[in-house]
Tab-separated table of C-alpha atoms in Angstrom:
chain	number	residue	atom	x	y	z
A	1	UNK	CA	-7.287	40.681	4.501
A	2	UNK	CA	-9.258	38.856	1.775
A	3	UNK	CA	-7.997	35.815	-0.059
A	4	UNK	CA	-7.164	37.697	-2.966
A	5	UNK	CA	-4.668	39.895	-1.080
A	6	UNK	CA	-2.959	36.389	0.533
A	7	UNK	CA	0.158	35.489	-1.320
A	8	UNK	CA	-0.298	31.917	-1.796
A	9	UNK	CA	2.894	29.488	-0.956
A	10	UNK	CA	2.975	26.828	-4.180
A	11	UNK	CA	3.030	23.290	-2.036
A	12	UNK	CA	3.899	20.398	-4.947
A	13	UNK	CA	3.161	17.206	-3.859
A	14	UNK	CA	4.270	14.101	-5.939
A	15	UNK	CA	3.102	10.664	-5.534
A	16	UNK	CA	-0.814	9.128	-5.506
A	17	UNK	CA	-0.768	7.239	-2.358
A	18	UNK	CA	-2.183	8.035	1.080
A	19	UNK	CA	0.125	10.356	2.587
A	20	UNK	CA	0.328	12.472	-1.144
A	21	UNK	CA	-3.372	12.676	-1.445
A	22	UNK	CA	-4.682	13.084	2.432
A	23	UNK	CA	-1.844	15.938	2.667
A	24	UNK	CA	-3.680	17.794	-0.796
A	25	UNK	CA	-6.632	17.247	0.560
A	26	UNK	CA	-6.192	18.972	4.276
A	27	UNK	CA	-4.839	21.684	2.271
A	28	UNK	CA	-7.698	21.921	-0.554
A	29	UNK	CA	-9.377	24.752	1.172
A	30	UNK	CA	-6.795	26.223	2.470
A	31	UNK	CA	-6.422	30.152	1.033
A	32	UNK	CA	-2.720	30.462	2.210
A	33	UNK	CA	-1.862	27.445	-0.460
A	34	UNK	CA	-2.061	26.457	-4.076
A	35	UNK	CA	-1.751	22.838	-4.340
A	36	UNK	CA	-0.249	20.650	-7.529
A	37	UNK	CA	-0.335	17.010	-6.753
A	38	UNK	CA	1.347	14.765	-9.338
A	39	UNK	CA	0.722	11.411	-9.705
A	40	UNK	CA	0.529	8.955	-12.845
A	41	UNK	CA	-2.684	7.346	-12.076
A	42	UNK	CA	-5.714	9.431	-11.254
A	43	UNK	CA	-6.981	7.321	-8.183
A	44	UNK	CA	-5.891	6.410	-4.933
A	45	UNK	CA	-5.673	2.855	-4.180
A	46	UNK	CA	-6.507	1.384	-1.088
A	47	UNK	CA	-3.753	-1.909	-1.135
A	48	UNK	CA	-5.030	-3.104	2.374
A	49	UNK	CA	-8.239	-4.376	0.423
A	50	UNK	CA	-5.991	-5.858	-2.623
A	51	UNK	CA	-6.197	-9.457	-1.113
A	52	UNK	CA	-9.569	-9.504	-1.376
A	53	UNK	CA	-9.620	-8.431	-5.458
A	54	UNK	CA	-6.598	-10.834	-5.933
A	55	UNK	CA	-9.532	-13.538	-5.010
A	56	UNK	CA	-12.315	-12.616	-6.176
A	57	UNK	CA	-14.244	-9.413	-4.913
A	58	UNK	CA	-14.543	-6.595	-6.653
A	59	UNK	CA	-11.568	-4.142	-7.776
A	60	UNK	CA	-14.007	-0.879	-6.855
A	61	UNK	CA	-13.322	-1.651	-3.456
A	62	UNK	CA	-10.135	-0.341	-3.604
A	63	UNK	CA	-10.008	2.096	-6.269
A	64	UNK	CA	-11.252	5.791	-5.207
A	65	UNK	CA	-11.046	7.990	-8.196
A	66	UNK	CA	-9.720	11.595	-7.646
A	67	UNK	CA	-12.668	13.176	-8.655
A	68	UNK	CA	-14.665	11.565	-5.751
A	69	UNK	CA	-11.834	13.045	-3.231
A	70	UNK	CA	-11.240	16.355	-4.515
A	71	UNK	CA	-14.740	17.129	-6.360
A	72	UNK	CA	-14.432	20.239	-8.185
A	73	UNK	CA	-11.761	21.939	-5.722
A	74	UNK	CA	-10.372	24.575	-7.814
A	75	UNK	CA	-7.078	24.991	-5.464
A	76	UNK	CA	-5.742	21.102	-6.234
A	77	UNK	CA	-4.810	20.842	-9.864
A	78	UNK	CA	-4.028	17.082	-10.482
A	79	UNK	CA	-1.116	16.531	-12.964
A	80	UNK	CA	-1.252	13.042	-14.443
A	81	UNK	CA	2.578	12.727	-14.721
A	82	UNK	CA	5.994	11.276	-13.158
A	83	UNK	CA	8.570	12.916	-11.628
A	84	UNK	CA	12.165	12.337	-12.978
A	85	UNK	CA	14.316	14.883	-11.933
A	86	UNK	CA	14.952	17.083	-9.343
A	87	UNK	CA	16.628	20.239	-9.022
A	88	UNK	CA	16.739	21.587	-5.316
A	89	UNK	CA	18.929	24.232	-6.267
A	90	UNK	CA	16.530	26.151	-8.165
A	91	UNK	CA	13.297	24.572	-6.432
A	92	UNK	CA	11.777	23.009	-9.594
A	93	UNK	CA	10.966	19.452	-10.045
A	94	UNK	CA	10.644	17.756	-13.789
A	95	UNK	CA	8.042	15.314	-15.497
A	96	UNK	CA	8.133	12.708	-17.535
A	97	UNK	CA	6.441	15.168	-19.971
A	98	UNK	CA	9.344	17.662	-19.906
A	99	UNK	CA	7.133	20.504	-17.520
A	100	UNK	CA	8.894	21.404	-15.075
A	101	UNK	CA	6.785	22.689	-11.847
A	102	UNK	CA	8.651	25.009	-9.246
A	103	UNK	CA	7.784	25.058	-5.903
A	104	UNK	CA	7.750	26.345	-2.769
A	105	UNK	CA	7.886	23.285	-0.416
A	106	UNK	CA	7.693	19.759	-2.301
A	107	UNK	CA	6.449	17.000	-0.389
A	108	UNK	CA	7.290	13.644	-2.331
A	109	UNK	CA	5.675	10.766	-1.081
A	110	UNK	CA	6.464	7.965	-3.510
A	111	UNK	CA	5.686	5.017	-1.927
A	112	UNK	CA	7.578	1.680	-2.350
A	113	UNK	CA	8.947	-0.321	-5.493
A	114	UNK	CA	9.202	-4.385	-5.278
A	115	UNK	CA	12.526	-5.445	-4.213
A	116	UNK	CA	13.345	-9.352	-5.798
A	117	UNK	CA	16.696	-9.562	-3.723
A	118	UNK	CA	18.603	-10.973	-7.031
A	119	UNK	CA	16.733	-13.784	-7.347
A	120	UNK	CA	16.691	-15.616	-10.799
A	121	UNK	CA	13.672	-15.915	-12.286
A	122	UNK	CA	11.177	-14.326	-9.511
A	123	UNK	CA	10.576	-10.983	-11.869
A	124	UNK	CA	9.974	-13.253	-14.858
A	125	UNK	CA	7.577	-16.113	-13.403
A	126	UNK	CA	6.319	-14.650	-10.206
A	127	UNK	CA	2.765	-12.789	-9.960
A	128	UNK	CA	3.040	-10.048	-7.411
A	129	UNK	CA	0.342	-7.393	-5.485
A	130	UNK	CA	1.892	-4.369	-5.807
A	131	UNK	CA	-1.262	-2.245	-7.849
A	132	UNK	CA	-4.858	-2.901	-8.894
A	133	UNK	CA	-3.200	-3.485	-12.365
A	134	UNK	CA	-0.493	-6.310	-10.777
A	135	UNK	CA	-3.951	-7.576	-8.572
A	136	UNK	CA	-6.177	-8.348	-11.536
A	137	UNK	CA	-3.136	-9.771	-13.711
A	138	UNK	CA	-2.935	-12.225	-10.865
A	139	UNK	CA	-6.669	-12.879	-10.120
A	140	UNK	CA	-6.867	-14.100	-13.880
A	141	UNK	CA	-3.984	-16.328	-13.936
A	142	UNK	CA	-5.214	-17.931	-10.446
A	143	UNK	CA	-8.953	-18.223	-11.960
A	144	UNK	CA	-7.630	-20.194	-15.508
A	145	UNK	CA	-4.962	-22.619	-13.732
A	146	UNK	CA	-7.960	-23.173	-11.312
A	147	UNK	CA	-10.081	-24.147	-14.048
A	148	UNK	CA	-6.977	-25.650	-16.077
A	149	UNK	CA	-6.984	-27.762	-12.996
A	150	UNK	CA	-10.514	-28.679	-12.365
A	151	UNK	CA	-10.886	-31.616	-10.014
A	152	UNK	CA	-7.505	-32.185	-9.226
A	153	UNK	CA	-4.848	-30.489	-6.811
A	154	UNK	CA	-4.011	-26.888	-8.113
A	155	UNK	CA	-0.311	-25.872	-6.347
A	156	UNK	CA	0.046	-22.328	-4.950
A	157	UNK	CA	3.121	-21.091	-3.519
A	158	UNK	CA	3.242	-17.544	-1.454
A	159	UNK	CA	6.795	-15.827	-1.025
A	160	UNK	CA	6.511	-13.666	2.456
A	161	UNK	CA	4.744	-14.651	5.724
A	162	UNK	CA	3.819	-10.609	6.029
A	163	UNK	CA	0.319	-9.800	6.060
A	164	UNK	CA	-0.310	-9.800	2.141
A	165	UNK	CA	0.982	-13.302	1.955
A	166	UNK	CA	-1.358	-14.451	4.544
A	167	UNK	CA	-4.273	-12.914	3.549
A	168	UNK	CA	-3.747	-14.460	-0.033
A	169	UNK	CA	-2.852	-17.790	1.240
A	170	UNK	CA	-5.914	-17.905	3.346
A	171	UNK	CA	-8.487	-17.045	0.678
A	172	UNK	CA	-7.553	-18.899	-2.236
A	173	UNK	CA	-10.129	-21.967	-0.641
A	174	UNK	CA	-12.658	-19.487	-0.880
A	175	UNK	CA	-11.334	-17.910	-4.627
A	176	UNK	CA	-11.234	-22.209	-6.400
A	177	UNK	CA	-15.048	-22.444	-4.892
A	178	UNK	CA	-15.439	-19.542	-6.466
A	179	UNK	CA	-14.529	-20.308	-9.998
A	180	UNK	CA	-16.034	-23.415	-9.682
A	181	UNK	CA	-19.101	-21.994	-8.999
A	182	UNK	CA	-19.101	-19.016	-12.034
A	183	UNK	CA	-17.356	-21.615	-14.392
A	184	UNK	CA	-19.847	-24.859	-14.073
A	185	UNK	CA	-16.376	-26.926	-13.455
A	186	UNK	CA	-14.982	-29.246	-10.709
A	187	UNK	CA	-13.437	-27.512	-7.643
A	188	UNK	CA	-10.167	-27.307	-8.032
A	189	UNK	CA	-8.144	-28.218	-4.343
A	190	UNK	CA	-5.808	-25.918	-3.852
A	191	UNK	CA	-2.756	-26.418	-2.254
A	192	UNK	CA	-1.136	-23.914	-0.416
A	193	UNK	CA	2.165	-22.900	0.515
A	194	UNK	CA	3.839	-20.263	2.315
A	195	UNK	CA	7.491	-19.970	2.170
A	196	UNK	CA	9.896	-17.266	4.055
A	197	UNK	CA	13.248	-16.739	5.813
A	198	UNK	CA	11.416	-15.675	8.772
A	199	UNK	CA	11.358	-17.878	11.896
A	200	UNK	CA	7.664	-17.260	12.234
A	201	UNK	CA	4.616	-15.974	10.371
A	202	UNK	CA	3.573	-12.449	10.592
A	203	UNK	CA	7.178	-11.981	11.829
A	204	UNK	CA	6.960	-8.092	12.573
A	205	UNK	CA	3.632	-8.526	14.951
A	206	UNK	CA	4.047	-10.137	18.419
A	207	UNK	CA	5.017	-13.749	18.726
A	208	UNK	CA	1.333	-14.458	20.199
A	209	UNK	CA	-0.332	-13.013	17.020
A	210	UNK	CA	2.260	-15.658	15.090
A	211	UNK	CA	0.667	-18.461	16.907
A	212	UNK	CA	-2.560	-17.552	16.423
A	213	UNK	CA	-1.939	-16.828	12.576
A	214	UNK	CA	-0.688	-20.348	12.382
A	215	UNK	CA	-2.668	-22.186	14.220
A	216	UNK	CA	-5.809	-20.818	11.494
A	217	UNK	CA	-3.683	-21.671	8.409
A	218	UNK	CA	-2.845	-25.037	9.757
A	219	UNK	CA	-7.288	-24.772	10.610
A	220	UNK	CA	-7.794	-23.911	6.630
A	221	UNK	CA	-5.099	-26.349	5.375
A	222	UNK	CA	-2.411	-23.957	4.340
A	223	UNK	CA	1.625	-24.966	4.868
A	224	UNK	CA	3.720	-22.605	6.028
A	225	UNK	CA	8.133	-23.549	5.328
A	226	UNK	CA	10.039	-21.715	7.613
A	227	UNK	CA	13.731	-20.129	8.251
A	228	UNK	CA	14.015	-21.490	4.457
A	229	UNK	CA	15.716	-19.197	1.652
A	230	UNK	CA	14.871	-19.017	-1.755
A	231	UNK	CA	17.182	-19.637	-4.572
A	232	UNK	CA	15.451	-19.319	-7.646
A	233	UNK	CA	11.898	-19.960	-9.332
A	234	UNK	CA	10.829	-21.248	-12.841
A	235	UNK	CA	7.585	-21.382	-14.938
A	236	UNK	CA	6.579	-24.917	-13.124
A	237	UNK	CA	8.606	-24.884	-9.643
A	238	UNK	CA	10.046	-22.517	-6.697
A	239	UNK	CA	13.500	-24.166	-5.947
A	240	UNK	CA	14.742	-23.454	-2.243
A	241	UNK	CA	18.498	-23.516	-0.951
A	242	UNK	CA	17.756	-26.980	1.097
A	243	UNK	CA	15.416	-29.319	0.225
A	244	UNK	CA	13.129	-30.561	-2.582
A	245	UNK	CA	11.707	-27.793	-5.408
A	246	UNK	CA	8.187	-27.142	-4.538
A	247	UNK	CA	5.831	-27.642	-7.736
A	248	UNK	CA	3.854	-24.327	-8.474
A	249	UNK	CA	1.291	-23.699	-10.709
A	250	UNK	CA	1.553	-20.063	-9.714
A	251	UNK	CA	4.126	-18.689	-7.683
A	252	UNK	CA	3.122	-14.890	-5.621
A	253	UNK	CA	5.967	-12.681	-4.701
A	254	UNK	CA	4.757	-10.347	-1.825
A	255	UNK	CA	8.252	-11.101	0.717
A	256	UNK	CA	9.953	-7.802	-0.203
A	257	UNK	CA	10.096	-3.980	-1.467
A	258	UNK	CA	11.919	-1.030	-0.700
A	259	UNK	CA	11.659	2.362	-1.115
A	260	UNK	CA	11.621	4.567	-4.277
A	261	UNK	CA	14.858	4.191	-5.862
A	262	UNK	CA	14.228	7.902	-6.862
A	263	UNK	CA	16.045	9.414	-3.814
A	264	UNK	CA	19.008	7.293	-4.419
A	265	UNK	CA	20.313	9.679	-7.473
A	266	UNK	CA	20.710	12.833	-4.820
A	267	UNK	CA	22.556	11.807	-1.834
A	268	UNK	CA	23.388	15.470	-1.030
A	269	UNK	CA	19.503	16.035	-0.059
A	270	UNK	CA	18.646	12.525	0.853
A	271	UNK	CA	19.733	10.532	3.492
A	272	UNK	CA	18.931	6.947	3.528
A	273	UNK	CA	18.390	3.964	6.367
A	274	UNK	CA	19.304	0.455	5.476
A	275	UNK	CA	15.669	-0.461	3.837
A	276	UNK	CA	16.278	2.993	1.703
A	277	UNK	CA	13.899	4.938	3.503
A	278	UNK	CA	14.728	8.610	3.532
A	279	UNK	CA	15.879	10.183	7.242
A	280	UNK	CA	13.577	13.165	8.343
A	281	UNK	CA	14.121	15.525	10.915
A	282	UNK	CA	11.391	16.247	13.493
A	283	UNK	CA	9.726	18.245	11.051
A	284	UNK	CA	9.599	15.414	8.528
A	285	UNK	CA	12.442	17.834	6.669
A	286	UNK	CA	14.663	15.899	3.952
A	287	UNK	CA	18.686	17.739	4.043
A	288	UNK	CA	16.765	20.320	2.251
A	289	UNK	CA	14.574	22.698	4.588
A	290	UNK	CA	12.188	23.024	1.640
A	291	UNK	CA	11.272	19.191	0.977
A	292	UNK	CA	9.652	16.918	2.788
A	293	UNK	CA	9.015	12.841	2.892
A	294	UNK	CA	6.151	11.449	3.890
A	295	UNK	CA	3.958	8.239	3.838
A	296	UNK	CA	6.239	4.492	3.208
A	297	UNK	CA	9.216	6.604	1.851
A	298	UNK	CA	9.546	8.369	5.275
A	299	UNK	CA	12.313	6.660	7.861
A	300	UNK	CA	9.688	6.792	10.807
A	301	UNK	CA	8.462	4.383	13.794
A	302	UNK	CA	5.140	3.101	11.811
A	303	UNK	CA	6.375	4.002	8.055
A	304	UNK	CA	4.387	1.786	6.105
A	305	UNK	CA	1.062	1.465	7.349
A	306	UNK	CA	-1.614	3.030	5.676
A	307	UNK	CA	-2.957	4.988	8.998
A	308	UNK	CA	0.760	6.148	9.638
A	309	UNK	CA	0.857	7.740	5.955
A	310	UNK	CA	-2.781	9.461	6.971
A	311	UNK	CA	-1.405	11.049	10.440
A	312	UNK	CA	1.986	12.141	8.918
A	313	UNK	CA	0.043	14.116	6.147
A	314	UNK	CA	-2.407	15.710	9.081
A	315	UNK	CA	0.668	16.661	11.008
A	316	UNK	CA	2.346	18.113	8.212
A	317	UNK	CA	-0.666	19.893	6.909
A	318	UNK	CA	-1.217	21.228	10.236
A	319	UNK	CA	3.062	22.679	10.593
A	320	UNK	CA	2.197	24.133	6.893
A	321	UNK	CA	-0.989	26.295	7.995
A	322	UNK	CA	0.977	26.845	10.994
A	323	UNK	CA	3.884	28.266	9.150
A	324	UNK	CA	1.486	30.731	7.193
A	325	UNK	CA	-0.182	32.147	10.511
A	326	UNK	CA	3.059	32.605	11.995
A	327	UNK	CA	2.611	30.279	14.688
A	328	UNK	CA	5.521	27.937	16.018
A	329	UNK	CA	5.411	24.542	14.313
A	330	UNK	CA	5.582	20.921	16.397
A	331	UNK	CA	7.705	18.046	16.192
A	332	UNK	CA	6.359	15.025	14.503
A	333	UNK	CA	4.590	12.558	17.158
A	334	UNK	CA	4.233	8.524	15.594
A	335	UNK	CA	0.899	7.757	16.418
A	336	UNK	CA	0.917	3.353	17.117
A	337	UNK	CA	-1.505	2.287	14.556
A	338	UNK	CA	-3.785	-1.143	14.616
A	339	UNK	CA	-2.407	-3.938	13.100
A	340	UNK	CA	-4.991	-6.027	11.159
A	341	UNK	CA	-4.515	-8.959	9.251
A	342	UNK	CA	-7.659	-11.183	8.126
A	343	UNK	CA	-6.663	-14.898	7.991
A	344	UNK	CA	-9.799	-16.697	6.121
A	345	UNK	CA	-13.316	-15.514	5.753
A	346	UNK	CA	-14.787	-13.078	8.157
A	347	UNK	CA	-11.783	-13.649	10.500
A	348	UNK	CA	-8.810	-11.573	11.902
A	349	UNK	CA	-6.283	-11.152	14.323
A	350	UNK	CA	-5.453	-7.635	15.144
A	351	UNK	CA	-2.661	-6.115	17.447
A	352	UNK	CA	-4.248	-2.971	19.556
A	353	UNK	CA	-0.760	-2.287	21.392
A	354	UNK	CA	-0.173	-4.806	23.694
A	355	UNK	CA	-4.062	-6.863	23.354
A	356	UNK	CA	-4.271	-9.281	21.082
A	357	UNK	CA	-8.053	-9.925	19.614
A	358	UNK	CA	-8.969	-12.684	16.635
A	359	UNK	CA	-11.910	-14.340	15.091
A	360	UNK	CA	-14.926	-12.224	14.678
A	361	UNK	CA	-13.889	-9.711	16.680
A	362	UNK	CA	-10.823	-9.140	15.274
A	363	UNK	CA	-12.812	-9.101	11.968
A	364	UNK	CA	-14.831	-6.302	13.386
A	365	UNK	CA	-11.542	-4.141	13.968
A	366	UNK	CA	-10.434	-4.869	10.332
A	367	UNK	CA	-13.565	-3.507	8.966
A	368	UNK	CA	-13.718	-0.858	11.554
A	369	UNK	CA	-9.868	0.072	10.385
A	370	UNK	CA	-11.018	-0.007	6.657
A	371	UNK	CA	-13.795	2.656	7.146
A	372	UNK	CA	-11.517	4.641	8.619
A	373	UNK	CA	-9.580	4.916	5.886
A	374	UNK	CA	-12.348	5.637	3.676
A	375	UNK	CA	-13.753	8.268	6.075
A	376	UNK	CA	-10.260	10.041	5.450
A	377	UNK	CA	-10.545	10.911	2.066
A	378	UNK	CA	-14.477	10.725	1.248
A	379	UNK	CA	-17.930	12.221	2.270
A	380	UNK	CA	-19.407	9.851	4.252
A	381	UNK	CA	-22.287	8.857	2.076
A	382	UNK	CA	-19.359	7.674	-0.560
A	383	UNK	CA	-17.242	6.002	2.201
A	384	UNK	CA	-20.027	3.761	3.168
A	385	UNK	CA	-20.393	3.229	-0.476
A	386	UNK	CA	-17.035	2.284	-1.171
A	387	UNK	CA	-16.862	0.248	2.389
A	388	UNK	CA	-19.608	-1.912	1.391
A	389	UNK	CA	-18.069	-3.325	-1.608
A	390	UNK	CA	-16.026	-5.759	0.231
A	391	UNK	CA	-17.630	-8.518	-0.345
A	392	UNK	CA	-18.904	-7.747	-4.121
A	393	UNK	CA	-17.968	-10.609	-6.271
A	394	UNK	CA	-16.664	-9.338	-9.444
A	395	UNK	CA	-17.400	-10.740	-13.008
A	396	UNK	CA	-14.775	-13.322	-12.889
């Protein structure tokens, strides 16, 4: 049978992130398939590399434009669009446009949105790392109260002890030198602060990897408040529940999201855990047999790592060109990824499983985990490209 005889399944995928764009990618040459991928921006954005844009290296680090993914693949037509409504009933989804796209299987895989818990005053004053867009909005303010503050003590307060935190915190030493340097003004001292509920830093990793974490911020002068709540923030201070406000030039926001709202308005087809993830069957099924969730939205072991949403969209684009061969599909098998989190310059501490590696050779599994994310979506003349921009400086 030639591909023109093949009666092509319509697979409409909706979101820009990993999982979205890996999944349209294994199934770009694909006869069996005809792939729409919708997504409002047309690049995929790498946000383990964001911390390093936020302070100072260049943004092409973690942009990959579609056209260097897909090429000229005639099977993946990219609609620039967002998704507001679905109707399961009829299998059709709708755009922001008004188009409406019908489907055979949708896979959504929307990602997160930034969740402020209530609290006053953290939309309006805080600076957050949620997009390229949110990154370079912050690297700007952080470079002019720098120089606003040349010579004198420039305060910095980080909400969230997770990785992104961290990484932030840790570079911003690096980042005032920086300015400094391109702006022919006084260093600027930055100081530091971490602040989170948590009874530990990096509280999802293993209590050894919080140690170690700690004992290098305490090494590069940053403070970390513990077990302490937030209650709200202005334009010149964070105020906690106990204690003293904390003065802050610029506040960060990077202690909480959730996922898509979007799955909220059809309970009937979407079942949600208590972070709002959706609950998938083995299959990485929704209540509907026809749609799927993928990637941070998906209620899964690993959901929210960037190699997680990479395997679930290999597994899932394996069941589909199962399904079309009429071969028996498999259950979905979490694959443990490597957690990475670089604490300074050209250091890391990294989780493997149960071994625990940090310094240099930690920092040689972060950039080992990085090209492997390149090397999923890109020839490998562009990966090393892209890979290589890490330490760019960018016109600041």
């Amino acid at each position: 049978m030639n591909n023109e005889q093949i009666q092509k399944k319509h697979i409409v995928i909706v979101g820009g992130g990993f999982a979205s764009v890996k999944l349209a990618l294994e199934l770009s040459h694909d006869p069996h398939f005809e792939v729409s991928l919708i997504s409002p921006h047309d690049q995929l954005e790498y946000h383990g590399a964001l911390y390093r844009s936020a302070t100072g290296r260049s943004p092409l680090e973690v942009v990959i434009p579609f056209r260097e993914i897909f090429g000229d693949e005639p099977s993946i037509n990219i609609i620039n669009d967002f998704a507001t409504d679905l109707r399961a009933q009829t299998k059709e989804i709708k755009c922001q446009s008004g188009r409406v796209y019908s489907y055979d299987a949708l896979v959504l895989g929307l990602g997160y949105e930034i969740e402020y818990f209530g609290i006053r005053g953290m939309r309006e004053h805080a600076q957050s790392i949620y997009t390229i867009f949110d990154t370079i909005t912050l690297r700007n303010k952080l470079r002019d109260k720098l120089i606003q503050k040349a010579g004198q003590q420039c305060h910095i307060v980080m909400i969230g002890a997770g990785p992104t935190g961290i990484e932030v915190a840790s570079d911003m030493g690096f980042f005032a030198n920086l300015v400094a340097e391109k702006h022919n003004v006084p260093a600027s001292i930055p100081k530091v602060t971490v602040v989170d509920r948590a009874p530990r830093v990096l509280p999802t990793l293993l209590p050894e990897v919080s140690e170690i974490a700690s004992a290098r911020l305490n090494e590069l002068g940053v403070e970390t408040l513990l077990n302490i709540e937030v209650d709200h923030c202005t334009s010149k201070h964070l105020c906690l529940k106990t204690g003293n406000p904390l003065p802050a030039d610029v506040v960060v926001w990077s202690a909480g999201s959730r996922a898509n709202s979007f799955f909220e308005r059809y309970p009937d087809i979407f079942t949600l855990d208590p972070k709002k993830r959706v609950v998938v069957n083995e299959y990485m099924q929704a209540n509907s047999p026809d749609i799927y969730v993928v990637g941070d939205s998906a209620s899964t072991q690993y959901s929210g790592m960037a190699q997680t949403a990479i395997t679930d969209a290999i597994q899932l684009a394996d069941n589909f060109k199962r399904f079309s061969e009429g071969q028996p599909i498999e259950e979905y098998s979490p694959k443990q990824p490597v957690y990475v989190v670089p604490i300074g310059h050209e250091w890391a501490v990294a989780q493997v499983g149960e071994t625990i590696s940090s310094g240099s050779e930690g920092w040689k599994i972060r950039r080992d985990a990085d090209r492997f994310v390149f090397d999923s979506f890109l020839p490998t003349e562009l990966a090393e490209k892209h890979w290589q921009k890490a330490f760019q400086i960018a016109t600041i």
